[in-house]
Tab-separated table of C-alpha atoms in Angstrom:
chain	number	residue	atom	x	y	z
A	1	MET	CA	6.194	-69.088	86.937
A	2	SER	CA	9.554	-70.406	85.655
A	3	ILE	CA	10.517	-69.347	82.160
A	4	SER	CA	13.677	-69.374	80.228
A	5	TRP	CA	13.934	-65.619	79.564
A	6	ASP	CA	16.222	-63.296	81.461
A	7	THR	CA	14.160	-61.819	84.344
A	8	ILE	CA	14.477	-58.834	86.550
A	9	ILE	CA	11.932	-57.492	89.062
A	10	GLN	CA	11.751	-53.772	89.845
A	11	ASP	CA	9.529	-52.908	92.682
A	12	MET	CA	9.255	-49.347	93.862
A	13	GLY	CA	7.169	-50.208	96.988
A	14	ASN	CA	5.169	-47.239	98.244
A	15	LEU	CA	7.550	-44.607	96.905
A	16	LEU	CA	5.876	-41.607	95.163
A	17	VAL	CA	7.906	-40.870	92.054
A	18	SER	CA	7.513	-38.706	88.921
A	19	GLU	CA	6.750	-40.006	85.456
A	20	GLN	CA	10.311	-39.299	84.363
A	21	ASP	CA	11.636	-41.194	87.333
A	22	THR	CA	9.782	-44.307	86.221
A	23	TYR	CA	11.233	-43.982	82.686
A	24	ALA	CA	14.722	-43.694	84.154
A	25	ASP	CA	14.127	-46.736	86.415
A	26	ILE	CA	13.043	-49.045	83.604
A	27	GLU	CA	15.851	-47.871	81.368
A	28	ALA	CA	18.290	-48.556	84.193
A	29	ALA	CA	16.970	-52.096	84.569
A	30	TYR	CA	17.121	-52.565	80.749
A	31	ASN	CA	20.700	-51.241	80.587
A	32	TRP	CA	21.660	-53.460	83.512
A	33	LEU	CA	20.536	-56.583	81.577
A	34	ARG	CA	22.278	-55.492	78.485
A	35	GLN	CA	25.605	-54.538	80.116
A	36	THR	CA	25.799	-57.187	82.829
A	37	TYR	CA	24.494	-60.213	80.969
A	38	GLY	CA	24.742	-59.130	77.346
A	39	THR	CA	21.088	-59.843	76.964
A	40	LYS	CA	19.782	-58.983	73.511
A	41	ASP	CA	16.564	-57.191	72.917
A	42	GLU	CA	14.942	-60.232	71.329
A	43	ARG	CA	15.425	-62.086	74.583
A	44	ILE	CA	13.551	-59.533	76.604
A	45	ILE	CA	9.860	-59.255	77.442
A	46	LEU	CA	8.489	-56.048	79.069
A	47	TYR	CA	5.585	-56.564	81.518
A	48	GLY	CA	3.772	-53.499	82.724
A	49	GLN	CA	0.889	-53.524	85.094
A	50	SER	CA	-1.375	-50.504	85.755
A	51	VAL	CA	0.923	-47.556	86.077
A	52	GLY	CA	3.715	-49.760	84.990
A	53	SER	CA	2.220	-49.933	81.575
A	54	GLY	CA	3.417	-46.353	81.003
A	55	PRO	CA	7.194	-46.832	81.338
A	56	SER	CA	7.037	-50.263	79.799
A	57	LEU	CA	5.228	-49.039	76.724
A	58	GLU	CA	7.522	-46.000	76.523
A	59	LEU	CA	10.640	-48.271	76.446
A	60	ALA	CA	8.966	-50.760	74.015
A	61	SER	CA	8.273	-47.937	71.595
A	62	ARG	CA	12.023	-47.421	71.169
A	63	LEU	CA	13.071	-51.094	70.906
A	64	PRO	CA	12.053	-52.479	67.484
A	65	ARG	CA	13.735	-55.861	68.256
A	66	LEU	CA	12.010	-56.361	71.578
A	67	ARG	CA	10.565	-59.831	71.909
A	68	ALA	CA	7.252	-58.940	73.396
A	69	LEU	CA	5.197	-56.562	75.546
A	70	VAL	CA	2.486	-57.511	78.064
A	71	LEU	CA	0.078	-54.760	79.245
A	72	HIS	CA	-1.764	-55.706	82.358
A	73	SER	CA	-4.654	-53.475	83.271
A	74	PRO	CA	-3.248	-50.574	81.149
A	75	PHE	CA	-4.682	-47.090	80.627
A	76	LEU	CA	-4.801	-44.727	77.680
A	77	SER	CA	-3.307	-41.852	79.639
A	78	GLY	CA	-3.361	-40.538	83.096
A	79	LEU	CA	-5.903	-37.802	82.343
A	80	ARG	CA	-8.124	-40.217	80.433
A	81	VAL	CA	-8.500	-42.311	83.645
A	82	MET	CA	-10.352	-39.386	85.246
A	83	TYR	CA	-11.989	-37.679	82.262
A	84	PRO	CA	-13.269	-38.907	78.801
A	85	VAL	CA	-11.073	-36.436	76.859
A	86	LYS	CA	-10.512	-37.156	73.154
A	87	HIS	CA	-7.241	-35.328	72.740
A	88	SER	CA	-3.871	-35.353	74.398
A	89	PHE	CA	-2.748	-32.309	76.439
A	90	PRO	CA	0.838	-31.294	77.263
A	91	PHE	CA	0.193	-31.673	80.941
A	92	ASP	CA	-1.147	-35.256	80.648
A	93	ILE	CA	1.103	-38.126	81.865
A	94	TYR	CA	1.818	-41.617	80.513
A	95	LYS	CA	0.224	-41.020	77.106
A	96	ASN	CA	0.105	-44.575	76.078
A	97	ILE	CA	-2.463	-43.964	73.418
A	98	ASP	CA	0.039	-41.768	71.556
A	99	LYS	CA	2.897	-44.360	71.708
A	100	ILE	CA	1.218	-47.758	71.096
A	101	HIS	CA	1.559	-47.448	67.303
A	102	LEU	CA	5.359	-47.219	67.643
A	103	VAL	CA	5.562	-50.716	69.298
A	104	GLU	CA	6.786	-53.229	66.754
A	105	CYS	CA	6.662	-56.482	68.864
A	106	PRO	CA	3.786	-58.776	69.663
A	107	VAL	CA	1.517	-57.324	72.426
A	108	LEU	CA	-0.707	-59.141	74.921
A	109	VAL	CA	-3.354	-57.084	76.713
A	110	ILE	CA	-4.931	-58.351	79.958
A	111	HIS	CA	-7.823	-56.599	81.627
A	112	GLY	CA	-10.666	-57.290	84.007
A	113	THR	CA	-14.244	-56.567	82.920
A	114	ASP	CA	-15.141	-55.239	86.396
A	115	ASP	CA	-12.089	-52.958	86.795
A	116	ASP	CA	-13.358	-49.808	88.520
A	117	VAL	CA	-10.012	-48.104	88.658
A	118	VAL	CA	-9.139	-48.336	84.965
A	119	ASN	CA	-12.101	-49.264	82.881
A	120	ILE	CA	-11.651	-52.134	80.457
A	121	SER	CA	-12.376	-49.814	77.563
A	122	HIS	CA	-8.765	-48.534	77.979
A	123	GLY	CA	-7.295	-51.977	77.444
A	124	LYS	CA	-9.571	-52.669	74.492
A	125	HIS	CA	-8.707	-49.389	72.833
A	126	LEU	CA	-4.948	-49.964	73.214
A	127	TRP	CA	-5.301	-53.464	71.919
A	128	GLY	CA	-7.131	-52.150	68.915
A	129	LEU	CA	-4.236	-49.868	68.119
A	130	CYS	CA	-1.562	-52.489	68.345
A	131	LYS	CA	0.426	-53.436	65.220
A	132	GLU	CA	1.104	-56.948	66.362
A	133	LYS	CA	-2.008	-58.160	68.151
A	134	TYR	CA	-2.007	-61.298	70.229
A	135	GLU	CA	-5.298	-62.786	71.443
A	136	PRO	CA	-6.187	-60.512	74.390
A	137	LEU	CA	-7.412	-61.802	77.783
A	138	TRP	CA	-10.574	-60.105	78.980
A	139	LEU	CA	-11.319	-61.653	82.400
A	140	LYS	CA	-15.002	-61.652	83.290
A	141	GLY	CA	-15.761	-60.421	86.879
A	142	ARG	CA	-12.158	-59.422	87.631
A	143	GLY	CA	-11.198	-56.005	88.891
A	144	HIS	CA	-7.952	-54.049	88.910
A	145	SER	CA	-5.948	-56.136	91.326
A	146	ASP	CA	-7.224	-59.582	91.354
A	147	ILE	CA	-6.508	-60.700	87.776
A	148	GLU	CA	-3.748	-62.944	88.981
A	149	MET	CA	-6.296	-65.024	90.923
A	150	SER	CA	-8.089	-66.039	87.784
A	151	PRO	CA	-7.545	-69.647	86.655
A	152	GLU	CA	-7.263	-68.317	83.048
A	153	TYR	CA	-4.419	-65.920	83.754
A	154	LEU	CA	-1.339	-68.096	83.915
A	155	PRO	CA	-2.328	-70.507	81.190
A	156	HIS	CA	-2.910	-67.680	78.702
A	157	LEU	CA	0.363	-66.048	79.754
A	158	ARG	CA	2.262	-69.283	79.271
A	159	LYS	CA	0.517	-69.744	75.845
A	160	PHE	CA	1.683	-66.336	74.805
A	161	ILE	CA	5.358	-66.911	75.903
A	162	SER	CA	5.353	-70.265	74.189
A	163	ALA	CA	4.092	-68.686	71.021
A	164	ILE	CA	6.710	-65.889	70.879
A	165	GLU	CA	9.473	-68.496	71.665
A	166	LYS	CA	8.681	-70.138	68.426
A	167	LEU	CA	9.150	-67.014	66.379
A	168	PRO	CA	12.435	-66.181	64.648
A	169	VAL	CA	14.218	-62.935	65.395
A	170	PRO	CA	11.802	-59.913	65.334
A	171	LYS	CA	12.879	-58.561	61.865
A	172	PHE	CA	11.402	-61.664	60.287
A	173	ARG	CA	8.286	-61.652	62.331
A	174	ARG	CA	5.882	-61.004	59.362
A	175	GLN	CA	7.181	-64.055	57.547
A	176	SER	CA	7.013	-66.273	60.622
A	177	LEU	CA	3.400	-65.325	61.387
A	178	ALA	CA	2.305	-65.888	57.830
A	179	ASN	CA	4.177	-69.047	57.114
A	180	ASP	CA	6.136	-70.710	59.856
A	181	HIS	CA	3.078	-71.459	62.033
A	182	LYS	CA	0.521	-72.211	59.350
A	183	ASN	CA	0.379	-75.831	60.601
A	184	ASP	CA	0.173	-74.780	64.246
A	185	LYS	CA	-3.552	-74.080	64.720
A	186	SER	CA	-3.275	-73.172	68.388
A	187	THR	CA	-0.569	-70.593	67.712
A	188	LYS	CA	-1.924	-69.201	64.430
A	189	SER	CA	-5.455	-68.613	65.828
A	190	SER	CA	-3.994	-66.461	68.625
A	191	TRP	CA	-2.189	-64.000	66.312
A	192	ILE	CA	-4.569	-61.275	65.223
A	193	GLY	CA	-2.283	-59.184	63.010
A	194	SER	CA	1.291	-58.677	61.862
A	195	ARG	CA	3.562	-56.373	59.902
A	196	HIS	CA	7.204	-55.698	59.074
A	197	SER	CA	9.430	-54.535	61.910
A	198	ILE	CA	11.359	-51.378	61.211
A	199	GLU	CA	15.133	-51.356	61.523
A	200	CYS	CA	15.484	-48.759	64.219
A	201	VAL	CA	13.607	-46.348	66.417
A	202	PRO	CA	15.513	-43.261	67.603
A	203	PRO	CA	16.139	-43.098	71.355
A	204	ARG	CA	13.829	-40.939	73.443
A	205	ASP	CA	14.482	-37.268	72.634
A	206	LYS	CA	15.103	-35.784	76.051
A	207	SER	CA	14.782	-32.306	74.583
A	208	ARG	CA	11.249	-32.805	73.356
A	209	LYS	CA	8.392	-31.426	75.370
A	210	ILE	CA	7.181	-34.145	77.687
A	211	SER	CA	4.434	-34.318	80.294
A	212	ILE	CA	5.234	-32.259	83.366
A	213	ASP	CA	6.306	-34.187	86.438
A	214	HIS	CA	3.292	-35.060	88.618
A	215	ARG	CA	3.397	-36.675	92.065
A	216	PHE	CA	1.038	-39.531	92.133
A	217	GLY	CA	-1.192	-39.759	95.206
A	218	LYS	CA	-1.756	-35.998	95.238
A	219	PRO	CA	-4.145	-35.244	92.428
A	220	ARG	CA	-5.264	-31.612	92.111
A	221	ASN	CA	-8.770	-30.718	93.146
A	222	SER	CA	-10.765	-29.832	90.027
A	223	VAL	CA	-14.000	-27.955	90.034
A	224	GLY	CA	-16.851	-30.188	88.874
A	225	SER	CA	-14.829	-33.445	88.930
A	226	SER	CA	-16.685	-36.399	90.225
A	227	ASP	CA	-15.717	-38.150	93.404
A	228	ARG	CA	-15.529	-41.410	91.460
A	229	ALA	CA	-12.969	-39.978	89.075
A	230	ARG	CA	-10.828	-38.663	91.865
A	231	ASN	CA	-11.055	-41.946	93.721
A	232	SER	CA	-10.055	-43.871	90.641
A	233	PHE	CA	-6.957	-41.705	90.132
A	234	ASP	CA	-6.021	-41.895	93.817
A	235	ARG	CA	-6.068	-45.674	93.730
A	236	LEU	CA	-4.311	-45.812	90.410
A	237	GLY	CA	-1.533	-43.535	91.733
A	238	GLU	CA	-0.671	-45.953	94.582
A	239	MET	CA	0.231	-48.594	92.020
A	240	VAL	CA	3.304	-46.833	90.667
A	241	ARG	CA	5.339	-49.783	91.956
A	242	SER	CA	4.259	-52.100	89.174
A	243	VAL	CA	7.027	-51.415	86.692
A	244	ARG	CA	8.980	-54.626	85.827
A	245	LEU	CA	10.686	-56.575	82.940
A	246	CYS	CA	9.123	-59.941	82.164
A	247	ASN	CA	7.744	-60.548	85.652
A	248	VAL	CA	4.441	-61.915	86.837
A	249	ASP	CA	4.269	-60.043	90.104
A	250	CYS	CA	1.023	-58.885	91.851
A	251	VAL	CA	-0.032	-55.542	93.280
A	252	LYS	CA	-3.033	-56.051	95.581
A	253	ASN	CA	-2.666	-53.606	98.557
A	254	ALA	CA	-3.967	-50.425	96.955
A	255	VAL	CA	-7.426	-51.545	96.154
A	256	ALA	CA	-7.692	-53.734	99.214
A	257	GLU	CA	-7.125	-50.763	101.505
A	258	VAL	CA	-9.789	-48.633	99.816
Protein backbone atom coordinates (compact mmCIF):
# COMPACT_ATOMS: atom_id res chain seq x y z
CA MET A 1 0.00 0.00 0.00
CA SER A 2 1.41 3.36 -0.99
CA ILE A 3 0.95 6.19 1.49
CA SER A 4 2.46 9.63 1.98
CA TRP A 5 3.80 9.05 5.46
CA ASP A 6 7.45 8.34 6.29
CA THR A 7 7.77 4.58 6.42
CA ILE A 8 10.29 2.18 7.90
CA ILE A 9 10.12 -1.60 8.14
CA GLN A 10 11.78 -3.39 11.02
CA ASP A 11 11.75 -7.17 10.69
CA MET A 12 13.49 -9.29 13.32
CA GLY A 13 13.08 -12.50 11.36
CA ASN A 14 13.31 -15.60 13.54
CA LEU A 15 15.53 -14.02 16.17
CA LEU A 16 14.62 -14.65 19.80
CA VAL A 17 14.99 -11.39 21.67
CA SER A 18 14.01 -10.06 25.07
CA GLU A 19 11.25 -7.58 25.82
CA GLN A 20 13.78 -4.83 26.43
CA ASP A 21 15.52 -5.60 23.14
CA THR A 22 12.29 -4.94 21.23
CA TYR A 23 11.82 -1.62 23.04
CA ALA A 24 15.36 -0.64 22.10
CA ASP A 25 14.79 -1.67 18.47
CA ILE A 26 11.66 0.40 17.96
CA GLU A 27 13.26 3.38 19.70
CA ALA A 28 16.24 3.07 17.36
CA ALA A 29 13.93 3.09 14.34
CA TYR A 30 12.06 6.10 15.72
CA ASN A 31 15.29 8.00 16.44
CA TRP A 32 16.55 7.18 12.95
CA LEU A 33 13.48 8.78 11.39
CA ARG A 34 13.84 11.84 13.60
CA GLN A 35 17.57 12.32 13.16
CA THR A 36 18.01 11.27 9.53
CA TYR A 37 14.91 12.80 7.96
CA GLY A 38 13.77 15.25 10.61
CA THR A 39 10.40 13.50 10.75
CA LYS A 40 8.09 15.00 13.34
CA ASP A 41 5.99 12.84 15.64
CA GLU A 42 2.79 14.04 14.00
CA ARG A 43 3.99 12.45 10.74
CA ILE A 44 4.54 9.02 12.26
CA ILE A 45 2.12 6.13 12.59
CA LEU A 46 3.10 3.15 14.72
CA TYR A 47 1.84 -0.23 13.53
CA GLY A 48 2.23 -3.19 15.86
CA GLN A 49 1.14 -6.73 15.04
CA SER A 50 0.82 -9.44 17.69
CA VAL A 51 3.99 -9.27 19.82
CA GLY A 52 4.80 -6.05 17.95
CA SER A 53 1.85 -4.41 19.70
CA GLY A 54 3.95 -4.39 22.89
CA PRO A 55 6.87 -2.19 21.81
CA SER A 56 4.60 -0.11 19.55
CA LEU A 57 2.24 0.68 22.40
CA GLU A 58 5.13 1.30 24.79
CA LEU A 59 6.59 3.93 22.46
CA ALA A 60 3.18 5.44 21.69
CA SER A 61 2.54 5.91 25.41
CA ARG A 62 5.48 8.33 25.52
CA LEU A 63 4.75 10.32 22.35
CA PRO A 64 1.79 12.67 22.95
CA ARG A 65 2.05 14.17 19.46
CA LEU A 66 2.14 10.84 17.62
CA ARG A 67 -0.24 10.81 14.68
CA ALA A 68 -1.79 7.39 15.19
CA LEU A 69 -1.38 3.84 16.45
CA VAL A 70 -2.59 0.63 14.80
CA LEU A 71 -2.85 -2.50 16.95
CA HIS A 72 -3.14 -5.66 14.85
CA SER A 73 -4.11 -8.79 16.82
CA PRO A 74 -2.84 -7.25 20.08
CA PHE A 75 -2.89 -8.80 23.54
CA LEU A 76 -3.45 -7.42 27.04
CA SER A 77 -0.15 -8.84 28.34
CA GLY A 78 2.02 -11.88 27.84
CA LEU A 79 0.73 -13.67 30.93
CA ARG A 80 -2.89 -12.95 30.06
CA VAL A 81 -2.48 -14.84 26.79
CA MET A 82 -2.00 -18.02 28.82
CA TYR A 83 -4.05 -17.40 31.94
CA PRO A 84 -7.16 -15.29 32.71
CA VAL A 85 -5.42 -13.26 35.44
CA LYS A 86 -7.08 -10.05 36.57
CA HIS A 87 -4.02 -8.29 37.95
CA SER A 88 -0.57 -7.44 36.60
CA PHE A 89 2.46 -9.14 38.09
CA PRO A 90 6.08 -7.90 38.11
CA PHE A 91 7.22 -10.88 36.03
CA ASP A 92 4.63 -10.32 33.30
CA ILE A 93 5.76 -9.01 29.91
CA TYR A 94 4.35 -6.47 27.46
CA LYS A 95 1.73 -5.15 29.86
CA ASN A 96 -0.31 -3.34 27.22
CA ILE A 97 -3.34 -3.19 29.47
CA ASP A 98 -1.43 -0.96 31.90
CA LYS A 99 -0.16 1.44 29.20
CA ILE A 100 -3.05 1.94 26.78
CA HIS A 101 -4.52 4.78 28.88
CA LEU A 102 -1.32 6.78 28.29
CA VAL A 103 -1.75 6.79 24.51
CA GLU A 104 -3.06 10.18 23.34
CA CYS A 105 -3.37 9.56 19.59
CA PRO A 106 -6.17 7.90 17.59
CA VAL A 107 -6.02 4.10 17.87
CA LEU A 108 -7.27 1.54 15.36
CA VAL A 109 -7.63 -2.02 16.65
CA ILE A 110 -7.85 -4.94 14.21
CA HIS A 111 -8.58 -8.51 15.32
CA GLY A 112 -9.96 -11.76 13.93
CA THR A 113 -12.96 -13.39 15.59
CA ASP A 114 -11.43 -16.87 15.21
CA ASP A 115 -7.98 -16.00 16.57
CA ASP A 116 -6.91 -19.05 18.61
CA VAL A 117 -3.53 -17.59 19.54
CA VAL A 118 -4.72 -14.30 21.05
CA ASN A 119 -8.45 -14.31 21.71
CA ILE A 120 -10.38 -11.38 20.25
CA SER A 121 -11.39 -10.42 23.80
CA HIS A 122 -7.87 -8.97 24.18
CA GLY A 123 -8.36 -6.60 21.25
CA LYS A 124 -11.84 -5.60 22.39
CA HIS A 125 -10.65 -4.91 25.92
CA LEU A 126 -7.77 -2.72 24.73
CA TRP A 127 -10.07 -0.85 22.34
CA GLY A 128 -12.45 -0.17 25.22
CA LEU A 129 -9.61 1.42 27.21
CA CYS A 130 -8.44 3.73 24.40
CA LYS A 131 -8.82 7.49 24.87
CA GLU A 132 -9.11 8.18 21.14
CA LYS A 133 -11.16 5.34 19.72
CA TYR A 134 -11.44 4.82 15.99
CA GLU A 135 -13.95 2.38 14.52
CA PRO A 136 -12.38 -1.06 15.16
CA LEU A 137 -12.19 -3.84 12.61
CA TRP A 138 -13.41 -7.21 13.89
CA LEU A 139 -12.92 -9.65 11.03
CA LYS A 140 -15.34 -12.56 11.13
CA GLY A 141 -13.78 -15.97 10.55
CA ARG A 142 -10.19 -14.67 10.54
CA GLY A 143 -7.44 -16.03 12.77
CA HIS A 144 -4.14 -14.66 14.02
CA SER A 145 -2.17 -14.59 10.78
CA ASP A 146 -4.65 -14.35 7.92
CA ILE A 147 -6.20 -10.96 8.61
CA GLU A 148 -4.37 -9.39 5.66
CA MET A 149 -6.23 -11.75 3.33
CA SER A 150 -9.60 -10.25 4.25
CA PRO A 151 -11.10 -7.93 1.59
CA GLU A 152 -12.12 -5.57 4.41
CA TYR A 153 -8.59 -5.10 5.75
CA LEU A 154 -6.93 -2.64 3.36
CA PRO A 155 -10.03 -0.48 2.72
CA HIS A 156 -10.51 0.02 6.46
CA LEU A 157 -6.82 0.81 6.95
CA ARG A 158 -6.91 3.32 4.09
CA LYS A 159 -10.03 4.89 5.57
CA PHE A 160 -8.26 5.29 8.91
CA ILE A 161 -5.17 6.87 7.36
CA SER A 162 -7.33 9.18 5.27
CA ALA A 163 -9.22 10.26 8.38
CA ILE A 164 -6.12 11.09 10.41
CA GLU A 165 -4.60 12.98 7.47
CA LYS A 166 -7.51 15.40 7.71
CA LEU A 167 -6.84 16.15 11.36
CA PRO A 168 -4.79 19.18 12.44
CA VAL A 169 -1.74 18.74 14.65
CA PRO A 170 -2.46 16.42 17.59
CA LYS A 171 -2.76 19.08 20.31
CA PHE A 172 -5.89 20.39 18.57
CA ARG A 173 -7.36 16.93 18.08
CA ARG A 174 -10.39 17.42 20.33
CA GLN A 175 -11.51 20.51 18.44
CA SER A 176 -11.00 18.82 15.10
CA LEU A 177 -13.05 15.78 16.00
CA ALA A 178 -15.85 17.88 17.41
CA ASN A 179 -16.02 20.59 14.76
CA ASP A 180 -13.80 20.23 11.72
CA HIS A 181 -15.44 17.04 10.49
CA LYS A 182 -19.04 17.68 11.46
CA ASN A 183 -19.96 17.79 7.78
CA ASP A 184 -17.96 14.69 6.88
CA LYS A 185 -20.34 11.87 7.78
CA SER A 186 -18.00 9.06 6.75
CA THR A 187 -15.21 10.39 8.96
CA LYS A 188 -17.29 11.53 11.88
CA SER A 189 -19.10 8.21 12.24
CA SER A 190 -15.77 6.39 12.54
CA TRP A 191 -14.54 8.38 15.53
CA ILE A 192 -15.85 6.92 18.76
CA GLY A 193 -14.28 9.26 21.31
CA SER A 194 -11.83 12.11 21.76
CA ARG A 195 -10.09 14.16 24.41
CA HIS A 196 -7.41 16.82 24.89
CA SER A 197 -3.84 15.77 24.23
CA ILE A 198 -1.40 16.46 27.03
CA GLU A 199 1.70 18.53 26.33
CA CYS A 200 4.31 15.95 27.22
CA VAL A 201 4.88 12.47 28.56
CA PRO A 202 8.18 11.82 30.34
CA PRO A 203 10.52 9.35 28.62
CA ARG A 204 10.56 5.77 29.81
CA ASP A 205 12.14 5.66 33.23
CA LYS A 206 14.88 3.11 32.83
CA SER A 207 15.31 2.90 36.60
CA ARG A 208 11.76 1.78 37.26
CA LYS A 209 11.03 -1.88 37.81
CA ILE A 210 10.17 -3.47 34.50
CA SER A 211 9.19 -6.98 33.54
CA ILE A 212 12.11 -9.37 33.66
CA ASP A 213 13.63 -10.38 30.35
CA HIS A 214 12.02 -13.48 28.95
CA ARG A 215 13.13 -15.47 25.96
CA PHE A 216 10.19 -16.13 23.68
CA GLY A 217 9.78 -19.62 22.37
CA LYS A 218 10.96 -21.14 25.67
CA PRO A 219 8.02 -20.79 28.04
CA ARG A 220 8.36 -22.33 31.46
CA ASN A 221 6.48 -25.52 32.20
CA SER A 222 3.80 -24.74 34.77
CA VAL A 223 2.01 -27.34 36.84
CA GLY A 224 -1.63 -27.49 35.87
CA SER A 225 -1.34 -25.29 32.78
CA SER A 226 -3.35 -26.46 29.82
CA ASP A 227 -1.76 -27.63 26.58
CA ARG A 228 -3.81 -25.07 24.72
CA ALA A 229 -2.41 -22.25 26.82
CA ARG A 230 1.14 -23.42 26.25
CA ASN A 231 0.60 -23.85 22.52
CA SER A 232 -0.90 -20.39 22.22
CA PHE A 233 2.10 -18.79 23.87
CA ASP A 234 4.56 -20.88 21.86
CA ARG A 235 2.97 -19.68 18.64
CA LEU A 236 2.71 -16.12 19.86
CA GLY A 237 6.37 -16.12 20.79
CA GLU A 238 7.46 -16.90 17.24
CA MET A 239 5.91 -13.64 16.06
CA VAL A 240 8.33 -11.30 17.83
CA ARG A 241 9.42 -10.15 14.38
CA SER A 242 6.28 -8.06 13.88
CA VAL A 243 7.50 -4.73 15.27
CA ARG A 244 7.35 -1.92 12.71
CA LEU A 245 6.53 1.74 12.08
CA CYS A 246 3.59 2.49 9.77
CA ASN A 247 3.91 -0.70 7.79
CA VAL A 248 1.40 -3.22 6.50
CA ASP A 249 3.60 -6.30 6.55
CA CYS A 250 2.41 -9.86 7.15
CA VAL A 251 3.53 -12.59 9.51
CA LYS A 252 2.16 -15.95 8.38
CA ASN A 253 4.79 -18.64 8.96
CA ALA A 254 4.35 -19.23 12.70
CA VAL A 255 0.76 -20.44 12.60
CA ALA A 256 1.16 -22.17 9.23
CA GLU A 257 3.88 -24.39 10.65
CA VAL A 258 1.84 -25.49 13.66
